[in-house]
Amino acid sequence: MRSAKLMLAVVSIAASASLVACGSSSSDGVSDTAAVPAAAANGAAKAAAKTGKVSANNAPENELVAALHAAGVPNPDRWAHEVIEYRPYAADDTKFTSLRKNLAKHKPGEKTINKIVSALTVP
């Protein structure tokens, strides 16, 4: 439960920082459409907090890093990058067979691969 709260906090902070970086003034010709993806990301973060998992196909890198960190994966930044590199994953590959084979090339060990996969879902 604590890991899910931590992940939600990390994602919320990232989403907030994104909104602040985009600015809220419409006088510069920028519309407020940036809030829509942030809201969608926040919804995905709430769903991830409930299950402890994020979409292997759709989650942005920061959400993957947070989920991998919460799952106890060492060096979550590196492994999030690898998950993104091997996208997309087939919806019927719920055991992440293809991802497991690709990760095994980097020799992280079965325990680490299992932790990585434990943080992911395929929509």
mmCIF file of N, CA and C in Angstrom:
data_model
loop_
_atom_site.group_PDB
_atom_site.id
_atom_site.type_symbol
_atom_site.label_atom_id
_atom_site.label_comp_id
_atom_site.label_asym_id
_atom_site.label_seq_id
_atom_site.Cartn_x
_atom_site.Cartn_y
_atom_site.Cartn_z
ATOM 1 N N MET A 1 0.822 -1.186 0.000
ATOM 2 C CA MET A 1 0.000 0.000 0.000
ATOM 3 C C MET A 1 0.866 1.249 0.000
ATOM 4 N N ARG A 2 1.951 1.212 0.805
ATOM 5 C CA ARG A 2 2.834 2.360 0.864
ATOM 6 C C ARG A 2 3.482 2.617 -0.493
ATOM 7 N N SER A 3 3.838 1.545 -1.206
ATOM 8 C CA SER A 3 4.455 1.682 -2.517
ATOM 9 C C SER A 3 3.494 2.332 -3.493
ATOM 10 N N ALA A 4 2.237 1.953 -3.438
ATOM 11 C CA ALA A 4 1.242 2.533 -4.333
ATOM 12 C C ALA A 4 1.072 4.017 -4.050
ATOM 13 N N LYS A 5 1.067 4.391 -2.776
ATOM 14 C CA LYS A 5 0.944 5.805 -2.420
ATOM 15 C C LYS A 5 2.167 6.583 -2.882
ATOM 16 N N LEU A 6 3.338 5.984 -2.730
ATOM 17 C CA LEU A 6 4.563 6.627 -3.172
ATOM 18 C C LEU A 6 4.539 6.846 -4.681
ATOM 19 N N MET A 7 4.115 5.806 -5.415
ATOM 20 C CA MET A 7 4.060 5.919 -6.864
ATOM 21 C C MET A 7 3.066 7.004 -7.272
ATOM 22 N N LEU A 8 1.913 7.056 -6.630
ATOM 23 C CA LEU A 8 0.911 8.063 -6.942
ATOM 24 C C LEU A 8 1.465 9.455 -6.666
ATOM 25 N N ALA A 9 2.192 9.600 -5.570
ATOM 26 C CA ALA A 9 2.774 10.893 -5.237
ATOM 27 C C ALA A 9 3.800 11.312 -6.286
ATOM 28 N N VAL A 10 4.648 10.396 -6.703
ATOM 29 C CA VAL A 10 5.666 10.705 -7.712
ATOM 30 C C VAL A 10 5.019 11.122 -9.019
ATOM 31 N N VAL A 11 4.004 10.371 -9.446
ATOM 32 C CA VAL A 11 3.334 10.680 -10.708
ATOM 33 C C VAL A 11 2.584 11.993 -10.601
ATOM 34 N N SER A 12 1.952 12.248 -9.470
ATOM 35 C CA SER A 12 1.228 13.507 -9.279
ATOM 36 C C SER A 12 2.170 14.701 -9.331
ATOM 37 N N ILE A 13 3.325 14.551 -8.706
ATOM 38 C CA ILE A 13 4.318 15.628 -8.737
ATOM 39 C C ILE A 13 4.791 15.866 -10.163
ATOM 40 N N ALA A 14 5.051 14.784 -10.891
ATOM 41 C CA ALA A 14 5.497 14.927 -12.280
ATOM 42 C C ALA A 14 4.429 15.588 -13.131
ATOM 43 N N ALA A 15 3.173 15.212 -12.935
ATOM 44 C CA ALA A 15 2.084 15.814 -13.699
ATOM 45 C C ALA A 15 1.947 17.290 -13.355
ATOM 46 N N SER A 16 2.077 17.627 -12.082
ATOM 47 C CA SER A 16 1.987 19.021 -11.657
ATOM 48 C C SER A 16 3.130 19.841 -12.245
ATOM 49 N N ALA A 17 4.320 19.274 -12.222
ATOM 50 C CA ALA A 17 5.474 19.976 -12.796
ATOM 51 C C ALA A 17 5.284 20.194 -14.280
ATOM 52 N N SER A 18 4.688 19.236 -14.929
ATOM 53 C CA SER A 18 4.424 19.360 -16.359
ATOM 54 C C SER A 18 3.462 20.502 -16.627
ATOM 55 N N LEU A 19 2.429 20.598 -15.822
ATOM 56 C CA LEU A 19 1.452 21.670 -15.994
ATOM 57 C C LEU A 19 2.079 23.031 -15.725
ATOM 58 N N VAL A 20 2.904 23.119 -14.701
ATOM 59 C CA VAL A 20 3.565 24.377 -14.381
ATOM 60 C C VAL A 20 4.503 24.770 -15.512
ATOM 61 N N ALA A 21 5.226 23.812 -16.057
ATOM 62 C CA ALA A 21 6.157 24.090 -17.148
ATOM 63 C C ALA A 21 5.432 24.559 -18.384
ATOM 64 N N CYS A 22 4.230 24.056 -18.612
ATOM 65 C CA CYS A 22 3.444 24.461 -19.785
ATOM 66 C C CYS A 22 2.872 25.845 -19.611
ATOM 67 N N GLY A 23 2.694 26.275 -18.383
ATOM 68 C CA GLY A 23 2.114 27.578 -18.118
ATOM 69 C C GLY A 23 0.611 27.539 -18.248
ATOM 70 N N SER A 24 -0.048 28.543 -17.704
ATOM 71 C CA SER A 24 -1.498 28.572 -17.768
ATOM 72 C C SER A 24 -2.012 29.802 -18.479
ATOM 73 N N SER A 25 -1.141 30.661 -18.909
ATOM 74 C CA SER A 25 -1.558 31.865 -19.602
ATOM 75 C C SER A 25 -1.917 31.548 -21.039
ATOM 76 N N SER A 26 -3.084 32.039 -21.460
ATOM 77 C CA SER A 26 -3.472 31.819 -22.847
ATOM 78 C C SER A 26 -3.113 33.011 -23.701
ATOM 79 N N SER A 27 -2.494 34.026 -23.111
ATOM 80 C CA SER A 27 -2.132 35.210 -23.877
ATOM 81 C C SER A 27 -0.942 34.962 -24.791
ATOM 82 N N ASP A 28 -0.207 33.876 -24.572
ATOM 83 C CA ASP A 28 0.936 33.582 -25.422
ATOM 84 C C ASP A 28 0.548 32.735 -26.626
ATOM 85 N N GLY A 29 -0.733 32.518 -26.814
ATOM 86 C CA GLY A 29 -1.204 31.762 -27.966
ATOM 87 C C GLY A 29 -1.255 30.274 -27.725
ATOM 88 N N VAL A 30 -0.855 29.814 -26.548
ATOM 89 C CA VAL A 30 -0.879 28.404 -26.229
ATOM 90 C C VAL A 30 -2.231 28.089 -25.607
ATOM 91 N N SER A 31 -2.873 27.048 -26.110
ATOM 92 C CA SER A 31 -4.175 26.680 -25.558
ATOM 93 C C SER A 31 -3.988 25.861 -24.295
ATOM 94 N N ASP A 32 -5.080 25.609 -23.612
ATOM 95 C CA ASP A 32 -5.036 24.835 -22.384
ATOM 96 C C ASP A 32 -5.192 23.347 -22.644
ATOM 97 N N THR A 33 -4.913 22.879 -23.857
ATOM 98 C CA THR A 33 -5.067 21.460 -24.174
ATOM 99 C C THR A 33 -4.028 20.601 -23.485
ATOM 100 N N ALA A 34 -2.961 21.196 -22.961
ATOM 101 C CA ALA A 34 -1.938 20.420 -22.244
ATOM 102 C C ALA A 34 -2.522 19.803 -20.978
ATOM 103 N N ALA A 35 -3.579 20.408 -20.458
ATOM 104 C CA ALA A 35 -4.197 19.878 -19.251
ATOM 105 C C ALA A 35 -4.897 18.549 -19.514
ATOM 106 N N VAL A 36 -5.341 18.310 -20.735
ATOM 107 C CA VAL A 36 -6.044 17.073 -21.053
ATOM 108 C C VAL A 36 -5.124 15.856 -20.910
ATOM 109 N N PRO A 37 -3.923 15.833 -21.539
ATOM 110 C CA PRO A 37 -3.046 14.685 -21.326
ATOM 111 C C PRO A 37 -2.638 14.525 -19.857
ATOM 112 N N ALA A 38 -2.445 15.637 -19.155
ATOM 113 C CA ALA A 38 -2.071 15.543 -17.751
ATOM 114 C C ALA A 38 -3.197 14.903 -16.949
ATOM 115 N N ALA A 39 -4.435 15.267 -17.272
ATOM 116 C CA ALA A 39 -5.576 14.674 -16.582
ATOM 117 C C ALA A 39 -5.665 13.180 -16.891
ATOM 118 N N ALA A 40 -5.413 12.826 -18.141
ATOM 119 C CA ALA A 40 -5.430 11.409 -18.516
ATOM 120 C C ALA A 40 -4.315 10.654 -17.795
ATOM 121 N N ALA A 41 -3.149 11.251 -17.696
ATOM 122 C CA ALA A 41 -2.031 10.624 -16.990
ATOM 123 C C ALA A 41 -2.355 10.461 -15.512
ATOM 124 N N ASN A 42 -3.019 11.462 -14.942
ATOM 125 C CA ASN A 42 -3.400 11.379 -13.541
ATOM 126 C C ASN A 42 -4.397 10.247 -13.330
ATOM 127 N N GLY A 43 -5.325 10.071 -14.269
ATOM 128 C CA GLY A 43 -6.279 8.963 -14.193
ATOM 129 C C GLY A 43 -5.567 7.629 -14.275
ATOM 130 N N ALA A 44 -4.590 7.545 -15.166
ATOM 131 C CA ALA A 44 -3.803 6.316 -15.289
ATOM 132 C C ALA A 44 -3.003 6.068 -14.015
ATOM 133 N N ALA A 45 -2.515 7.135 -13.413
ATOM 134 C CA ALA A 45 -1.753 6.999 -12.171
ATOM 135 C C ALA A 45 -2.642 6.478 -11.051
ATOM 136 N N LYS A 46 -3.887 6.952 -11.001
ATOM 137 C CA LYS A 46 -4.807 6.466 -9.971
ATOM 138 C C LYS A 46 -5.111 4.989 -10.177
ATOM 139 N N ALA A 47 -5.294 4.588 -11.439
ATOM 140 C CA ALA A 47 -5.532 3.178 -11.732
ATOM 141 C C ALA A 47 -4.318 2.343 -11.356
ATOM 142 N N ALA A 48 -3.134 2.858 -11.640
ATOM 143 C CA ALA A 48 -1.900 2.151 -11.297
ATOM 144 C C ALA A 48 -1.750 2.030 -9.790
ATOM 145 N N ALA A 49 -2.168 3.058 -9.073
ATOM 146 C CA ALA A 49 -2.051 3.022 -7.616
ATOM 147 C C ALA A 49 -2.933 1.919 -7.032
ATOM 148 N N LYS A 50 -4.076 1.673 -7.663
ATOM 149 C CA LYS A 50 -4.977 0.632 -7.171
ATOM 150 C C LYS A 50 -4.401 -0.763 -7.419
ATOM 151 N N THR A 51 -3.799 -0.967 -8.596
ATOM 152 C CA THR A 51 -3.291 -2.296 -8.949
ATOM 153 C C THR A 51 -1.807 -2.444 -8.693
ATOM 154 N N GLY A 52 -1.094 -1.319 -8.595
ATOM 155 C CA GLY A 52 0.347 -1.366 -8.450
ATOM 156 C C GLY A 52 1.047 -1.616 -9.775
ATOM 157 N N LYS A 53 0.290 -1.588 -10.869
ATOM 158 C CA LYS A 53 0.846 -1.882 -12.189
ATOM 159 C C LYS A 53 0.542 -0.738 -13.155
ATOM 160 N N VAL A 54 1.399 -0.616 -14.174
ATOM 161 C CA VAL A 54 1.181 0.364 -15.232
ATOM 162 C C VAL A 54 1.205 -0.345 -16.578
ATOM 163 N N SER A 55 0.664 0.307 -17.580
ATOM 164 C CA SER A 55 0.608 -0.268 -18.920
ATOM 165 C C SER A 55 1.993 -0.319 -19.553
ATOM 166 N N ALA A 56 2.383 -1.505 -19.966
ATOM 167 C CA ALA A 56 3.673 -1.663 -20.642
ATOM 168 C C ALA A 56 3.661 -0.960 -21.992
ATOM 169 N N ASN A 57 2.489 -0.830 -22.601
ATOM 170 C CA ASN A 57 2.384 -0.219 -23.927
ATOM 171 C C ASN A 57 2.167 1.286 -23.889
ATOM 172 N N ASN A 58 1.509 1.801 -22.855
ATOM 173 C CA ASN A 58 1.076 3.195 -22.891
ATOM 174 C C ASN A 58 1.641 4.098 -21.806
ATOM 175 N N ALA A 59 2.155 3.559 -20.745
ATOM 176 C CA ALA A 59 2.626 4.396 -19.639
ATOM 177 C C ALA A 59 3.842 5.209 -20.069
ATOM 178 N N PRO A 60 3.855 6.497 -19.714
ATOM 179 C CA PRO A 60 5.052 7.291 -19.987
ATOM 180 C C PRO A 60 6.217 6.822 -19.123
ATOM 181 N N GLU A 61 7.397 7.207 -19.507
ATOM 182 C CA GLU A 61 8.602 6.716 -18.829
ATOM 183 C C GLU A 61 8.593 7.011 -17.336
ATOM 184 N N ASN A 62 8.136 8.194 -16.941
ATOM 185 C CA ASN A 62 8.156 8.525 -15.511
ATOM 186 C C ASN A 62 7.238 7.604 -14.711
ATOM 187 N N GLU A 63 6.111 7.185 -15.294
ATOM 188 C CA GLU A 63 5.218 6.252 -14.602
ATOM 189 C C GLU A 63 5.843 4.863 -14.530
ATOM 190 N N LEU A 64 6.515 4.464 -15.601
ATOM 191 C CA LEU A 64 7.203 3.174 -15.583
ATOM 192 C C LEU A 64 8.288 3.163 -14.507
ATOM 193 N N VAL A 65 9.066 4.228 -14.440
ATOM 194 C CA VAL A 65 10.134 4.324 -13.435
ATOM 195 C C VAL A 65 9.537 4.219 -12.035
ATOM 196 N N ALA A 66 8.453 4.945 -11.784
ATOM 197 C CA ALA A 66 7.822 4.921 -10.465
ATOM 198 C C ALA A 66 7.306 3.518 -10.124
ATOM 199 N N ALA A 67 6.683 2.859 -11.092
ATOM 200 C CA ALA A 67 6.151 1.513 -10.855
ATOM 201 C C ALA A 67 7.273 0.514 -10.623
ATOM 202 N N LEU A 68 8.340 0.616 -11.400
ATOM 203 C CA LEU A 68 9.471 -0.294 -11.225
ATOM 204 C C LEU A 68 10.160 -0.049 -9.881
ATOM 205 N N HIS A 69 10.285 1.209 -9.523
ATOM 206 C CA HIS A 69 10.872 1.549 -8.223
ATOM 207 C C HIS A 69 10.026 0.954 -7.092
ATOM 208 N N ALA A 70 8.708 1.117 -7.195
ATOM 209 C CA ALA A 70 7.794 0.581 -6.175
ATOM 210 C C ALA A 70 7.860 -0.943 -6.102
ATOM 211 N N ALA A 71 8.166 -1.587 -7.237
ATOM 212 C CA ALA A 71 8.277 -3.054 -7.266
ATOM 213 C C ALA A 71 9.640 -3.540 -6.777
ATOM 214 N N GLY A 72 10.534 -2.603 -6.456
ATOM 215 C CA GLY A 72 11.841 -2.988 -5.935
ATOM 216 C C GLY A 72 12.857 -3.347 -7.005
ATOM 217 N N VAL A 73 12.629 -2.860 -8.230
ATOM 218 C CA VAL A 73 13.549 -3.146 -9.330
ATOM 219 C C VAL A 73 14.790 -2.261 -9.180
ATOM 220 N N PRO A 74 15.975 -2.859 -9.168
ATOM 221 C CA PRO A 74 17.193 -2.038 -9.118
ATOM 222 C C PRO A 74 17.368 -1.291 -10.434
ATOM 223 N N ASN A 75 17.818 -0.051 -10.362
ATOM 224 C CA ASN A 75 18.047 0.785 -11.541
ATOM 225 C C ASN A 75 16.775 0.905 -12.403
ATOM 226 N N PRO A 76 15.683 1.384 -11.826
ATOM 227 C CA PRO A 76 14.413 1.439 -12.553
ATOM 228 C C PRO A 76 14.440 2.321 -13.799
ATOM 229 N N ASP A 77 15.292 3.344 -13.817
ATOM 230 C CA ASP A 77 15.395 4.194 -15.011
ATOM 231 C C ASP A 77 15.837 3.383 -16.225
ATOM 232 N N ARG A 78 16.850 2.574 -16.026
ATOM 233 C CA ARG A 78 17.370 1.756 -17.125
ATOM 234 C C ARG A 78 16.312 0.785 -17.628
ATOM 235 N N TRP A 79 15.642 0.103 -16.712
ATOM 236 C CA TRP A 79 14.689 -0.920 -17.121
ATOM 237 C C TRP A 79 13.419 -0.317 -17.715
ATOM 238 N N ALA A 80 13.039 0.866 -17.275
ATOM 239 C CA ALA A 80 11.899 1.554 -17.909
ATOM 240 C C ALA A 80 12.235 1.847 -19.365
ATOM 241 N N HIS A 81 13.470 2.281 -19.600
ATOM 242 C CA HIS A 81 13.919 2.550 -20.972
ATOM 243 C C HIS A 81 13.840 1.277 -21.822
ATOM 244 N N GLU A 82 14.237 0.158 -21.255
ATOM 245 C CA GLU A 82 14.193 -1.107 -21.996
ATOM 246 C C GLU A 82 12.753 -1.538 -22.280
ATOM 247 N N VAL A 83 11.868 -1.357 -21.317
ATOM 248 C CA VAL A 83 10.450 -1.691 -21.534
ATOM 249 C C VAL A 83 9.905 -0.869 -22.699
ATOM 250 N N ILE A 84 10.233 0.406 -22.730
ATOM 251 C CA ILE A 84 9.766 1.285 -23.810
ATOM 252 C C ILE A 84 10.377 0.858 -25.140
ATOM 253 N N GLU A 85 11.648 0.500 -25.134
ATOM 254 C CA GLU A 85 12.341 0.127 -26.364
ATOM 255 C C GLU A 85 11.684 -1.051 -27.085
ATOM 256 N N TYR A 86 11.179 -2.003 -26.332
ATOM 257 C CA TYR A 86 10.627 -3.216 -26.937
ATOM 258 C C TYR A 86 9.115 -3.157 -27.167
ATOM 259 N N ARG A 87 8.500 -1.996 -27.017
ATOM 260 C CA ARG A 87 7.074 -1.825 -27.295
ATOM 261 C C ARG A 87 6.796 -2.044 -28.759
ATOM 262 N N PRO A 88 5.617 -2.403 -29.147
ATOM 263 C CA PRO A 88 4.433 -2.730 -28.359
ATOM 264 C C PRO A 88 4.426 -4.201 -27.971
ATOM 265 N N TYR A 89 3.629 -4.501 -26.965
ATOM 266 C CA TYR A 89 3.458 -5.865 -26.486
ATOM 267 C C TYR A 89 2.065 -6.347 -26.874
ATOM 268 N N ALA A 90 1.973 -7.581 -27.302
ATOM 269 C CA ALA A 90 0.692 -8.147 -27.718
ATOM 270 C C ALA A 90 -0.242 -8.253 -26.520
ATOM 271 N N ALA A 91 -1.511 -7.945 -26.744
ATOM 272 C CA ALA A 91 -2.504 -7.973 -25.671
ATOM 273 C C ALA A 91 -2.669 -9.369 -25.077
ATOM 274 N N ASP A 92 -2.402 -10.388 -25.882
ATOM 275 C CA ASP A 92 -2.564 -11.757 -25.377
ATOM 276 C C ASP A 92 -1.284 -12.307 -24.738
ATOM 277 N N ASP A 93 -0.225 -11.507 -24.695
ATOM 278 C CA ASP A 93 1.037 -11.926 -24.074
ATOM 279 C C ASP A 93 1.062 -11.449 -22.617
ATOM 280 N N THR A 94 0.121 -11.960 -21.825
ATOM 281 C CA THR A 94 -0.020 -11.509 -20.444
ATOM 282 C C THR A 94 1.134 -11.929 -19.552
ATOM 283 N N LYS A 95 1.920 -12.903 -19.979
ATOM 284 C CA LYS A 95 3.099 -13.323 -19.208
ATOM 285 C C LYS A 95 4.364 -12.606 -19.674
ATOM 286 N N PHE A 96 4.206 -11.700 -20.661
ATOM 287 C CA PHE A 96 5.318 -10.916 -21.182
ATOM 288 C C PHE A 96 6.474 -11.787 -21.666
ATOM 289 N N THR A 97 6.136 -12.822 -22.419
ATOM 290 C CA THR A 97 7.146 -13.739 -22.937
ATOM 291 C C THR A 97 8.164 -13.012 -23.808
ATOM 292 N N SER A 98 7.677 -12.140 -24.703
ATOM 293 C CA SER A 98 8.602 -11.431 -25.598
ATOM 294 C C SER A 98 9.485 -10.459 -24.823
ATOM 295 N N LEU A 99 8.911 -9.751 -23.851
ATOM 296 C CA LEU A 99 9.705 -8.831 -23.040
ATOM 297 C C LEU A 99 10.736 -9.598 -22.219
ATOM 298 N N ARG A 100 10.344 -10.713 -21.640
ATOM 299 C CA ARG A 100 11.277 -11.522 -20.847
ATOM 300 C C ARG A 100 12.485 -11.946 -21.695
ATOM 301 N N LYS A 101 12.222 -12.377 -22.940
ATOM 302 C CA LYS A 101 13.321 -12.789 -23.823
ATOM 303 C C LYS A 101 14.247 -11.614 -24.118
ATOM 304 N N ASN A 102 13.662 -10.457 -24.394
ATOM 305 C CA ASN A 102 14.485 -9.289 -24.709
ATOM 306 C C ASN A 102 15.266 -8.794 -23.498
ATOM 307 N N LEU A 103 14.651 -8.820 -22.327
ATOM 308 C CA LEU A 103 15.368 -8.397 -21.120
ATOM 309 C C LEU A 103 16.489 -9.363 -20.765
ATOM 310 N N ALA A 104 16.259 -10.641 -21.031
ATOM 311 C CA ALA A 104 17.271 -11.659 -20.713
ATOM 312 C C ALA A 104 18.582 -11.405 -21.460
ATOM 313 N N LYS A 105 18.512 -10.747 -22.606
ATOM 314 C CA LYS A 105 19.727 -10.406 -23.365
ATOM 315 C C LYS A 105 20.680 -9.539 -22.539
ATOM 316 N N HIS A 106 20.112 -8.764 -21.609
ATOM 317 C CA HIS A 106 20.914 -7.851 -20.787
ATOM 318 C C HIS A 106 21.375 -8.502 -19.484
ATOM 319 N N LYS A 107 20.988 -9.752 -19.277
ATOM 320 C CA LYS A 107 21.389 -10.562 -18.121
ATOM 321 C C LYS A 107 21.110 -9.900 -16.762
ATOM 322 N N PRO A 108 19.867 -9.461 -16.543
ATOM 323 C CA PRO A 108 19.560 -8.860 -15.243
ATOM 324 C C PRO A 108 19.303 -9.894 -14.154
ATOM 325 N N GLY A 109 19.078 -11.134 -14.543
ATOM 326 C CA GLY A 109 18.723 -12.183 -13.592
ATOM 327 C C GLY A 109 17.215 -12.376 -13.563
ATOM 328 N N GLU A 110 16.817 -13.600 -13.293
ATOM 329 C CA GLU A 110 15.391 -13.936 -13.308
ATOM 330 C C GLU A 110 14.604 -13.158 -12.255
ATOM 331 N N LYS A 111 15.201 -12.941 -11.107
ATOM 332 C CA LYS A 111 14.524 -12.210 -10.029
ATOM 333 C C LYS A 111 14.179 -10.782 -10.473
ATOM 334 N N THR A 112 15.114 -10.110 -11.117
ATOM 335 C CA THR A 112 14.874 -8.746 -11.595
ATOM 336 C C THR A 112 13.833 -8.746 -12.705
ATOM 337 N N ILE A 113 13.922 -9.695 -13.627
ATOM 338 C CA ILE A 113 12.923 -9.778 -14.702
ATOM 339 C C ILE A 113 11.534 -9.970 -14.103
ATOM 340 N N ASN A 114 11.405 -10.834 -13.123
ATOM 341 C CA ASN A 114 10.110 -11.059 -12.482
ATOM 342 C C ASN A 114 9.575 -9.798 -11.801
ATOM 343 N N LYS A 115 10.460 -9.027 -11.174
ATOM 344 C CA LYS A 115 10.047 -7.767 -10.556
ATOM 345 C C LYS A 115 9.573 -6.776 -11.611
ATOM 346 N N ILE A 116 10.300 -6.706 -12.723
ATOM 347 C CA ILE A 116 9.908 -5.784 -13.808
ATOM 348 C C ILE A 116 8.519 -6.147 -14.304
ATOM 349 N N VAL A 117 8.317 -7.413 -14.636
ATOM 350 C CA VAL A 117 7.038 -7.868 -15.165
ATOM 351 C C VAL A 117 5.917 -7.695 -14.149
ATOM 352 N N SER A 118 6.228 -7.829 -12.875
ATOM 353 C CA SER A 118 5.205 -7.694 -11.840
ATOM 354 C C SER A 118 4.608 -6.296 -11.787
ATOM 355 N N ALA A 119 5.317 -5.311 -12.333
ATOM 356 C CA ALA A 119 4.850 -3.922 -12.305
ATOM 357 C C ALA A 119 4.070 -3.538 -13.554
ATOM 358 N N LEU A 120 3.902 -4.473 -14.484
ATOM 359 C CA LEU A 120 3.325 -4.140 -15.790
ATOM 360 C C LEU A 120 2.010 -4.862 -16.079
ATOM 361 N N THR A 121 1.210 -4.225 -16.919
ATOM 362 C CA THR A 121 0.013 -4.841 -17.484
ATOM 363 C C THR A 121 0.012 -4.558 -18.972
ATOM 364 N N VAL A 122 -0.748 -5.371 -19.689
ATOM 365 C CA VAL A 122 -0.955 -5.115 -21.120
ATOM 366 C C VAL A 122 -2.425 -4.779 -21.279
ATOM 367 N N PRO A 123 -2.711 -3.564 -21.783
ATOM 368 C CA PRO A 123 -4.131 -3.177 -21.918
ATOM 369 C C PRO A 123 -4.842 -3.996 -22.982
#
